[in-house]
Amino acid sequence: MYFIVGCTEKKTEDNSVIVKSNLYDSEIKLSDENFKKEYYLLKKNGCKDLKTILEQELNRQGILLDQNEVKEKVSEIKAYFDRVLVLTIMPTEACNFRCVYCYEDHENITMKTDIVVGIERFLEKNYAKYNHISISWFGGEPTLCKDIVLRINRLIKSLVDNDKSKYTFTMTTNGYLLDEQSFLEYYDSGIVSYQITLDGWNHDKKRLLKNGQPTLKKIIENLDAIHKLPDTYKFNIMIRNNILAGDRDFSWYDFLNEKYGEDVRFGILVRQVCDLGGEGVKSLDLLHTITGKKLIKDHINYIDNLKIRCDNTGNIGLGNEMCYASYKNGFTIRASGKVEKCTVALNKSQNEVGYIDGYGNLHLDLKKNEVWSENILYDKCFSCNKIFSCLNNMCPFKRIMTENYICDNYQSFEDEG
Ligand code: SF4
Ligand code: SF4
């Protein structure tokens, strides 16, 4: 069977439909009513053979594909990502916040110099093997270890001769210590992308300092200062809002829109609070997975009507939805030097795949590592619009931990966006 997969669709003012393939960056414009009718039927039912002109053309453009073609493209994409190094580095596991839903233990462990040197040696020995190096700074709170962050970023930049196509550095931070001066130092070291959580008007009830003090005002001051930087500074700040059941006060988005709506460098991501472990989360009114999707959709619809960008949408580029834990060379390096795959399943035996030593050697249990990047496609993947962005690697942790796992992210083309 052939199905329409991996596409985005747009209607034009003259009532034509433009279908764009994310696989080849090609597109096809359908203006003729008969072609449009045939296309909508294909979207719904697929087809057994390529008989008609439209079927053949859609196939040529990488839009209408059968199982073998999908499998072949998935292996090509996977082969590319197998040569990407994706390190999530936790320079410290300590944090200056105590968020109510946090699942981490906040152990007061900061990376010792021998592990920092070990990471540097590993990079010096191996950087040339990879077609791209992606570093995500994570914690604990990474801004508590600015020196380590700057040091490793600068090394990578010098190894790849400052070639921006060879590296991506990002940071997940609570934003409290991200003042303008620090932001500029990180910017200079190559970090241009951040995820910062601000939990709306409830922020100060959910995301407190260790000593119980509020944090929203200071983070907003930091963001205001960053927002005032000239637009020659190119960066991306994704403001994440974690919602609970009944969170429907959209005036928070009006507030952000008023401040940053004209600034394309800012966007909003909405997620539901999940029980990832820890005691605090048990007292919260969490959203059910299914009803949660509906509420998140309402939030997205609201943001989509504002100037500020919504980061929940338009994410079906190649490999975009693969989790970093699913990369063959995707590793989380903990402050102790322990190497795991996923940042949520910390300390779970399946997740612990090795350690890095002070000489730059990565000691891996290859068998354990391999399980995380297996991507056996389900029948329904072949008609799922997300196939080339997900590769059945959206959440390997769920797949590994759940007996008879069934993906609940299937996206029919109609659901797109
Ligand atoms: S979202 Fe689910 S159904 Fe779609 S490709 Fe990924 S694993 Fe398959
Ligand atoms: S494997 Fe799943 S739980 Fe772990 S980081 Fe990836 S998406 Fe999150």
Short mmCIF file of C-alpha atoms and ligand atoms in Angstrom, two decimals:
data_model
loop_
_atom_site.label_atom_id
_atom_site.label_comp_id
_atom_site.label_asym_id
_atom_site.label_seq_id
_atom_site.Cartn_x
_atom_site.Cartn_y
_atom_site.Cartn_z
CA MET A 1 0.00 0.00 0.00
CA TYR A 2 1.07 3.56 -0.71
CA PHE A 3 0.32 6.32 1.79
CA ILE A 4 0.81 10.07 1.89
CA VAL A 5 3.39 10.66 4.62
CA GLY A 6 5.91 13.23 5.85
CA CYS A 7 4.14 16.27 4.39
CA THR A 8 2.74 19.64 5.22
CA GLU A 9 -0.27 21.05 3.43
CA LYS A 10 -1.29 24.63 2.79
CA LYS A 11 -4.36 26.16 1.14
CA THR A 12 -3.80 29.22 -1.01
CA GLU A 13 -6.08 32.20 -1.59
CA ASP A 14 -7.05 30.93 -5.05
CA ASN A 15 -8.26 27.71 -3.38
CA SER A 16 -5.34 25.57 -4.53
CA VAL A 17 -3.67 23.09 -2.22
CA ILE A 18 0.12 23.01 -1.88
CA VAL A 19 1.56 19.78 -0.53
CA LYS A 20 5.17 19.94 0.57
CA SER A 21 7.35 16.91 1.15
CA ASN A 22 9.75 17.18 4.05
CA LEU A 23 11.80 14.41 2.55
CA TYR A 24 12.96 16.21 -0.56
CA ASP A 25 11.86 19.74 0.19
CA SER A 26 9.75 19.45 -2.95
CA GLU A 27 6.15 20.57 -3.38
CA ILE A 28 3.20 20.10 -5.64
CA LYS A 29 0.36 22.55 -6.26
CA LEU A 30 -3.10 21.18 -6.91
CA SER A 31 -5.54 23.60 -8.52
CA ASP A 32 -7.68 21.29 -10.63
CA GLU A 33 -10.81 20.16 -8.74
CA ASN A 34 -10.49 16.54 -9.93
CA PHE A 35 -6.89 16.32 -8.79
CA LYS A 36 -7.83 17.81 -5.42
CA LYS A 37 -10.63 15.28 -5.00
CA GLU A 38 -8.32 12.42 -5.89
CA TYR A 39 -5.66 13.74 -3.54
CA TYR A 40 -8.08 13.90 -0.57
CA LEU A 41 -9.15 10.31 -1.25
CA LEU A 42 -5.50 9.26 -1.34
CA LYS A 43 -4.90 10.96 1.99
CA LYS A 44 -7.72 8.96 3.51
CA ASN A 45 -7.29 5.57 1.93
CA GLY A 46 -3.85 5.38 0.30
CA CYS A 47 -3.64 3.25 -2.87
CA LYS A 48 -2.46 -0.18 -3.94
CA ASP A 49 -0.56 0.79 -7.11
CA LEU A 50 0.63 3.89 -8.87
CA LYS A 51 -1.84 4.00 -11.72
CA THR A 52 -2.90 7.59 -12.19
CA ILE A 53 -0.82 10.60 -13.22
CA LEU A 54 -1.33 12.16 -9.81
CA GLU A 55 -0.28 9.01 -7.94
CA GLN A 56 2.87 8.76 -10.02
CA GLU A 57 3.76 12.42 -9.58
CA LEU A 58 3.15 12.34 -5.81
CA ASN A 59 5.39 9.31 -5.64
CA ARG A 60 8.14 11.04 -7.64
CA GLN A 61 8.02 13.96 -5.21
CA GLY A 62 8.44 11.67 -2.17
CA ILE A 63 4.90 12.33 -0.96
CA LEU A 64 3.10 9.04 -1.69
CA LEU A 65 5.27 6.11 -0.64
CA ASP A 66 4.94 2.39 -0.09
CA GLN A 67 6.40 0.35 2.79
CA ASN A 68 9.68 -0.46 1.04
CA GLU A 69 10.28 3.14 0.07
CA VAL A 70 9.50 4.30 3.61
CA LYS A 71 11.86 1.67 5.06
CA GLU A 72 14.62 2.68 2.65
CA LYS A 73 14.26 6.39 3.49
CA VAL A 74 14.10 5.67 7.21
CA SER A 75 17.40 3.73 7.00
CA GLU A 76 19.03 6.56 5.05
CA ILE A 77 17.91 9.12 7.64
CA LYS A 78 19.00 6.83 10.47
CA ALA A 79 22.42 6.31 8.88
CA TYR A 80 22.89 10.08 8.91
CA PHE A 81 21.85 10.43 12.55
CA ASP A 82 24.09 7.52 13.55
CA ARG A 83 26.98 9.84 12.73
CA VAL A 84 25.78 12.66 14.93
CA LEU A 85 27.18 12.96 18.44
CA VAL A 86 24.50 14.09 20.88
CA LEU A 87 25.80 14.73 24.37
CA THR A 88 23.55 15.87 27.18
CA ILE A 89 25.94 17.05 29.84
CA MET A 90 24.98 17.49 33.48
CA PRO A 91 27.87 19.52 34.89
CA THR A 92 26.11 19.49 38.24
CA GLU A 93 23.18 17.65 39.74
CA ALA A 94 22.60 20.37 42.30
CA CYS A 95 19.93 22.99 41.70
CA ASN A 96 19.11 26.39 43.14
CA PHE A 97 15.35 25.65 42.65
CA ARG A 98 12.97 23.20 44.28
CA CYS A 99 10.15 22.80 41.75
CA VAL A 100 7.18 20.90 43.11
CA TYR A 101 7.08 18.39 40.24
CA CYS A 102 10.82 17.79 39.91
CA TYR A 103 11.86 14.16 39.66
CA GLU A 104 15.59 14.67 40.25
CA ASP A 105 17.32 13.93 43.56
CA HIS A 106 19.30 17.23 43.59
CA GLU A 107 22.36 15.42 44.82
CA ASN A 108 25.06 17.88 45.55
CA ILE A 109 27.45 16.43 42.96
CA THR A 110 29.36 18.71 40.62
CA MET A 111 31.58 17.41 37.86
CA LYS A 112 35.15 17.01 39.03
CA THR A 113 38.00 18.26 36.86
CA ASP A 114 39.08 14.75 35.83
CA ILE A 115 35.66 14.10 34.23
CA VAL A 116 35.69 17.51 32.50
CA VAL A 117 39.15 16.67 31.16
CA GLY A 118 37.87 13.20 30.20
CA ILE A 119 35.08 14.79 28.11
CA GLU A 120 37.59 17.14 26.48
CA ARG A 121 39.95 14.29 25.61
CA PHE A 122 37.08 12.23 24.25
CA LEU A 123 36.09 15.12 22.00
CA GLU A 124 39.67 15.74 20.84
CA LYS A 125 40.11 12.08 19.94
CA ASN A 126 36.74 11.54 18.28
CA TYR A 127 35.27 14.77 16.93
CA ALA A 128 36.28 14.04 13.33
CA LYS A 129 34.18 10.86 13.27
CA TYR A 130 30.94 12.79 13.51
CA ASN A 131 29.15 14.90 10.94
CA HIS A 132 27.68 17.09 13.69
CA ILE A 133 28.15 17.59 17.42
CA SER A 134 25.16 18.58 19.51
CA ILE A 135 25.66 19.50 23.16
CA SER A 136 22.70 20.05 25.46
CA TRP A 137 23.56 21.55 28.81
CA PHE A 138 21.28 20.13 31.45
CA GLY A 139 21.30 19.58 35.18
CA GLY A 140 20.65 20.08 38.03
CA GLU A 141 21.03 23.67 37.00
CA PRO A 142 23.82 24.11 34.42
CA THR A 143 24.27 27.84 35.03
CA LEU A 144 25.72 26.94 38.45
CA CYS A 145 28.74 25.64 36.49
CA LYS A 146 29.35 28.38 33.96
CA ASP A 147 33.10 27.66 33.75
CA ILE A 148 32.60 24.06 32.69
CA VAL A 149 30.00 25.03 30.09
CA LEU A 150 32.19 27.72 28.54
CA ARG A 151 35.28 25.57 28.60
CA ILE A 152 33.79 22.63 26.71
CA ASN A 153 31.90 24.81 24.22
CA ARG A 154 35.03 26.75 23.39
CA LEU A 155 37.04 23.58 22.88
CA ILE A 156 34.49 22.17 20.41
CA LYS A 157 34.36 25.44 18.50
CA SER A 158 38.12 25.45 18.13
CA LEU A 159 38.21 21.76 17.10
CA VAL A 160 35.79 22.40 14.23
CA ASP A 161 37.41 25.71 13.25
CA ASN A 162 34.34 27.66 14.34
CA ASP A 163 32.31 26.06 11.55
CA LYS A 164 28.74 26.70 12.75
CA SER A 165 27.33 23.89 10.61
CA LYS A 166 29.31 21.40 12.71
CA TYR A 167 27.91 22.10 16.16
CA THR A 168 24.74 23.02 18.02
CA PHE A 169 24.79 24.00 21.68
CA THR A 170 21.62 24.34 23.68
CA MET A 171 20.77 24.78 27.34
CA THR A 172 17.85 23.85 29.54
CA THR A 173 17.94 26.29 32.43
CA ASN A 174 15.57 27.76 34.98
CA GLY A 175 16.80 31.18 33.78
CA TYR A 176 17.38 32.61 37.24
CA LEU A 177 21.13 33.15 36.76
CA LEU A 178 20.86 33.96 33.05
CA ASP A 179 21.51 37.66 33.38
CA GLU A 180 22.57 39.69 30.36
CA GLN A 181 26.30 39.37 31.07
CA SER A 182 26.13 35.57 31.44
CA PHE A 183 23.90 35.29 28.39
CA LEU A 184 26.50 37.15 26.32
CA GLU A 185 29.30 34.89 27.55
CA TYR A 186 27.28 31.79 26.67
CA TYR A 187 26.35 33.35 23.34
CA ASP A 188 29.98 33.97 22.55
CA SER A 189 30.76 30.33 23.42
CA GLY A 190 28.14 29.17 20.89
CA ILE A 191 24.89 28.66 22.84
CA VAL A 192 22.05 30.15 20.84
CA SER A 193 19.13 28.06 21.94
CA TYR A 194 17.47 27.83 25.36
CA GLN A 195 14.55 26.17 27.01
CA ILE A 196 13.36 28.09 30.05
CA THR A 197 10.30 27.09 32.05
CA LEU A 198 7.91 29.76 33.28
CA ASP A 199 4.75 28.25 34.68
CA GLY A 200 2.39 31.11 34.04
CA TRP A 201 0.76 32.98 36.90
CA ASN A 202 1.28 29.89 39.08
CA HIS A 203 5.01 30.03 38.56
CA ASP A 204 5.85 31.22 42.06
CA LYS A 205 3.78 28.42 43.58
CA LYS A 206 5.49 25.74 41.54
CA ARG A 207 9.04 26.93 40.86
CA LEU A 208 10.64 28.26 44.01
CA LEU A 209 14.18 28.84 45.10
CA LYS A 210 15.73 26.28 47.43
CA ASN A 211 14.95 28.65 50.30
CA GLY A 212 11.30 28.97 49.24
CA GLN A 213 11.61 32.46 47.72
CA PRO A 214 9.80 33.34 44.46
CA THR A 215 11.68 33.43 41.16
CA LEU A 216 9.41 34.80 38.42
CA LYS A 217 10.33 38.49 38.73
CA LYS A 218 14.05 37.88 38.39
CA ILE A 219 13.70 35.54 35.39
CA ILE A 220 11.45 38.04 33.61
CA GLU A 221 14.03 40.77 34.26
CA ASN A 222 16.68 38.53 32.69
CA LEU A 223 14.49 37.83 29.67
CA ASP A 224 13.67 41.51 29.26
CA ALA A 225 17.38 42.34 29.15
CA ILE A 226 18.05 39.58 26.61
CA HIS A 227 15.08 40.71 24.52
CA LYS A 228 16.59 44.22 24.33
CA LEU A 229 19.76 42.90 22.64
CA PRO A 230 19.97 44.08 19.02
CA ASP A 231 18.57 41.70 16.41
CA THR A 232 22.09 41.01 15.16
CA TYR A 233 22.10 38.58 18.09
CA LYS A 234 20.44 35.51 16.64
CA PHE A 235 19.12 33.08 19.23
CA ASN A 236 16.06 31.14 20.19
CA ILE A 237 14.40 31.16 23.58
CA MET A 238 11.63 28.66 24.05
CA ILE A 239 9.52 29.55 27.08
CA ARG A 240 7.99 26.36 28.35
CA ASN A 241 4.69 26.34 30.23
CA ASN A 242 3.89 23.15 32.17
CA ILE A 243 0.15 22.89 32.65
CA LEU A 244 -2.03 21.01 35.11
CA ALA A 245 -5.69 19.98 34.90
CA GLY A 246 -7.90 23.07 34.75
CA ASP A 247 -5.13 25.49 33.67
CA ARG A 248 -7.13 27.71 31.35
CA ASP A 249 -5.94 31.19 32.22
CA PHE A 250 -4.67 32.29 28.83
CA SER A 251 -3.93 35.83 29.98
CA TRP A 252 -0.40 34.61 30.71
CA TYR A 253 0.13 34.30 26.96
CA ASP A 254 -1.18 37.84 26.45
CA PHE A 255 1.44 38.99 28.93
CA LEU A 256 4.28 37.20 27.07
CA ASN A 257 2.92 38.34 23.74
CA GLU A 258 2.88 41.95 24.89
CA LYS A 259 6.51 41.67 25.93
CA TYR A 260 8.09 39.45 23.28
CA GLY A 261 5.48 39.04 20.54
CA GLU A 262 7.40 41.21 18.08
CA ASP A 263 10.63 39.32 18.74
CA VAL A 264 11.00 36.25 16.52
CA ARG A 265 13.69 34.96 18.87
CA PHE A 266 11.05 34.05 21.50
CA GLY A 267 8.48 31.26 21.38
CA ILE A 268 6.20 29.33 23.74
CA LEU A 269 6.02 25.57 24.26
CA VAL A 270 3.10 24.05 26.16
CA ARG A 271 3.46 20.70 27.89
CA GLN A 272 1.51 18.87 30.53
CA VAL A 273 3.12 18.13 33.89
CA CYS A 274 3.86 14.39 33.99
CA ASP A 275 4.60 12.11 36.90
CA LEU A 276 8.25 11.33 36.28
CA GLY A 277 8.89 10.34 39.90
CA GLY A 278 9.52 12.32 43.05
CA GLU A 279 7.12 13.02 45.93
CA GLY A 280 5.92 16.57 45.15
CA VAL A 281 4.16 15.66 41.91
CA LYS A 282 1.80 13.27 43.73
CA SER A 283 -0.15 16.15 45.27
CA LEU A 284 -0.74 17.86 41.88
CA ASP A 285 -3.83 17.63 39.73
CA LEU A 286 -2.23 16.09 36.64
CA LEU A 287 -3.87 15.97 33.26
CA HIS A 288 -4.94 12.66 31.79
CA THR A 289 -2.96 11.88 28.61
CA ILE A 290 -6.01 12.05 26.35
CA THR A 291 -7.87 14.99 27.93
CA GLY A 292 -4.46 16.63 28.30
CA LYS A 293 -4.05 16.61 24.52
CA LYS A 294 -7.34 18.46 24.15
CA LEU A 295 -6.41 21.12 26.71
CA ILE A 296 -2.98 21.57 25.15
CA LYS A 297 -4.66 22.02 21.77
CA ASP A 298 -6.79 24.83 23.29
CA HIS A 299 -3.63 26.51 24.58
CA ILE A 300 -1.96 26.14 21.17
CA ASN A 301 -4.98 27.58 19.38
CA TYR A 302 -4.90 30.58 21.67
CA ILE A 303 -1.17 31.20 21.14
CA ASP A 304 -1.54 30.69 17.38
CA ASN A 305 -3.80 33.75 17.32
CA LEU A 306 -1.11 35.90 18.91
CA LYS A 307 2.05 37.33 17.38
CA ILE A 308 4.37 35.25 19.54
CA ARG A 309 5.48 31.94 18.02
CA CYS A 310 4.06 28.66 19.28
CA ASP A 311 6.79 26.00 19.45
CA ASN A 312 4.35 23.08 19.66
CA THR A 313 3.60 23.24 15.97
CA GLY A 314 5.40 22.54 12.70
CA ASN A 315 7.91 20.03 13.97
CA ILE A 316 7.89 17.36 11.31
CA GLY A 317 11.33 18.02 9.80
CA LEU A 318 13.60 14.99 9.33
CA GLY A 319 14.54 13.49 12.69
CA ASN A 320 13.04 16.44 14.60
CA GLU A 321 10.98 14.30 16.91
CA MET A 322 13.64 11.70 17.66
CA CYS A 323 14.62 11.82 21.30
CA TYR A 324 18.31 12.35 21.98
CA ALA A 325 18.30 9.06 23.92
CA SER A 326 17.50 7.24 20.68
CA TYR A 327 20.68 8.29 18.89
CA LYS A 328 23.32 5.60 18.63
CA ASN A 329 25.80 8.22 19.78
CA GLY A 330 23.41 9.97 22.14
CA PHE A 331 24.66 9.96 25.73
CA THR A 332 23.83 11.73 28.94
CA ILE A 333 27.01 12.35 30.90
CA ARG A 334 26.22 12.78 34.55
CA ALA A 335 28.29 14.86 36.95
CA SER A 336 29.88 11.67 38.30
CA GLY A 337 31.00 10.57 34.82
CA LYS A 338 28.30 7.89 34.66
CA VAL A 339 26.85 7.58 31.15
CA GLU A 340 23.12 7.07 30.70
CA LYS A 341 20.77 7.52 27.74
CA CYS A 342 17.63 9.28 28.97
CA THR A 343 17.50 12.17 31.45
CA VAL A 344 14.17 11.00 32.87
CA ALA A 345 15.05 7.39 33.68
CA LEU A 346 18.12 8.31 35.70
CA ASN A 347 19.55 5.40 37.73
CA LYS A 348 17.34 2.80 36.04
CA SER A 349 19.48 -0.19 35.14
CA GLN A 350 18.37 -0.24 31.44
CA ASN A 351 19.45 3.38 31.18
CA GLU A 352 22.95 2.99 32.62
CA VAL A 353 25.12 2.19 29.63
CA GLY A 354 28.62 3.03 30.85
CA TYR A 355 30.99 5.72 32.09
CA ILE A 356 33.64 8.08 30.83
CA ASP A 357 37.11 8.07 32.36
CA GLY A 358 39.61 10.88 32.82
CA TYR A 359 41.58 9.80 29.72
CA GLY A 360 38.73 10.36 27.32
CA ASN A 361 37.62 6.73 27.01
CA LEU A 362 33.92 6.04 26.82
CA HIS A 363 33.31 2.60 28.34
CA LEU A 364 30.01 1.38 26.92
CA ASP A 365 27.83 -1.67 27.23
CA LEU A 366 27.16 -1.83 23.51
CA LYS A 367 24.24 -4.25 23.79
CA LYS A 368 22.42 -2.06 26.28
CA ASN A 369 23.13 1.01 24.18
CA GLU A 370 21.79 -0.60 21.03
CA VAL A 371 18.33 -1.25 22.47
CA TRP A 372 17.73 2.51 22.73
CA SER A 373 18.27 3.15 19.03
CA GLU A 374 16.36 0.18 17.62
CA ASN A 375 13.63 1.50 15.39
CA ILE A 376 11.41 -1.31 14.29
CA LEU A 377 8.50 0.33 12.53
CA TYR A 378 4.93 -0.64 13.44
CA ASP A 379 2.35 -1.23 10.73
CA LYS A 380 0.74 2.09 11.49
CA CYS A 381 4.05 3.97 11.11
CA PHE A 382 3.81 3.48 7.35
CA SER A 383 0.78 5.73 7.13
CA CYS A 384 1.82 8.12 9.91
CA ASN A 385 2.67 11.63 8.83
CA LYS A 386 5.41 11.80 11.46
CA ILE A 387 7.36 8.86 10.15
CA PHE A 388 10.43 10.78 8.94
CA SER A 389 10.59 13.01 11.98
CA CYS A 390 10.00 10.22 14.53
CA LEU A 391 11.50 7.04 12.97
CA ASN A 392 9.72 5.29 15.84
CA ASN A 393 12.27 6.89 18.13
CA MET A 394 10.20 9.53 19.86
CA CYS A 395 10.49 7.99 23.32
CA PRO A 396 12.63 4.87 23.52
CA PHE A 397 12.22 4.86 27.30
CA LYS A 398 8.46 4.23 27.01
CA ARG A 399 9.08 1.61 24.35
CA ILE A 400 11.65 -0.22 26.48
CA MET A 401 9.77 -0.02 29.77
CA THR A 402 6.23 -0.79 28.55
CA GLU A 403 5.25 -4.32 27.79
CA ASN A 404 3.26 -4.45 24.53
CA TYR A 405 3.97 -0.77 23.98
CA ILE A 406 1.63 1.03 21.61
CA CYS A 407 2.54 4.45 20.28
CA ASP A 408 -0.17 7.04 20.96
CA ASN A 409 1.37 9.73 18.77
CA TYR A 410 0.16 8.43 15.43
CA GLN A 411 -0.57 11.39 13.23
CA SER A 412 -2.92 11.04 10.35
CA PHE A 413 -2.23 13.69 7.77
CA GLU A 414 -5.47 15.46 8.70
CA ASP A 415 -4.18 15.99 12.27
CA GLU A 416 -1.01 17.68 11.07
CA GLY A 417 -0.12 20.80 12.98
S1 SF4 B 1 4.41 8.71 15.85
FE1 SF4 B 1 4.03 6.57 16.37
S2 SF4 B 1 2.98 5.77 14.57
FE2 SF4 B 1 3.96 7.69 13.97
S3 SF4 B 1 5.94 7.04 13.13
FE3 SF4 B 1 6.22 7.52 15.30
S4 SF4 B 1 6.03 5.51 16.33
FE4 SF4 B 1 5.15 5.32 14.30
S1 SF4 B 2 13.56 8.54 26.18
FE1 SF4 B 2 11.50 9.37 26.52
S2 SF4 B 2 11.49 9.97 28.66
FE2 SF4 B 2 13.62 9.72 28.08
S3 SF4 B 2 14.29 11.77 27.47
FE3 SF4 B 2 13.58 10.68 25.62
S4 SF4 B 2 11.46 11.28 25.37
FE4 SF4 B 2 12.05 11.78 27.48
#
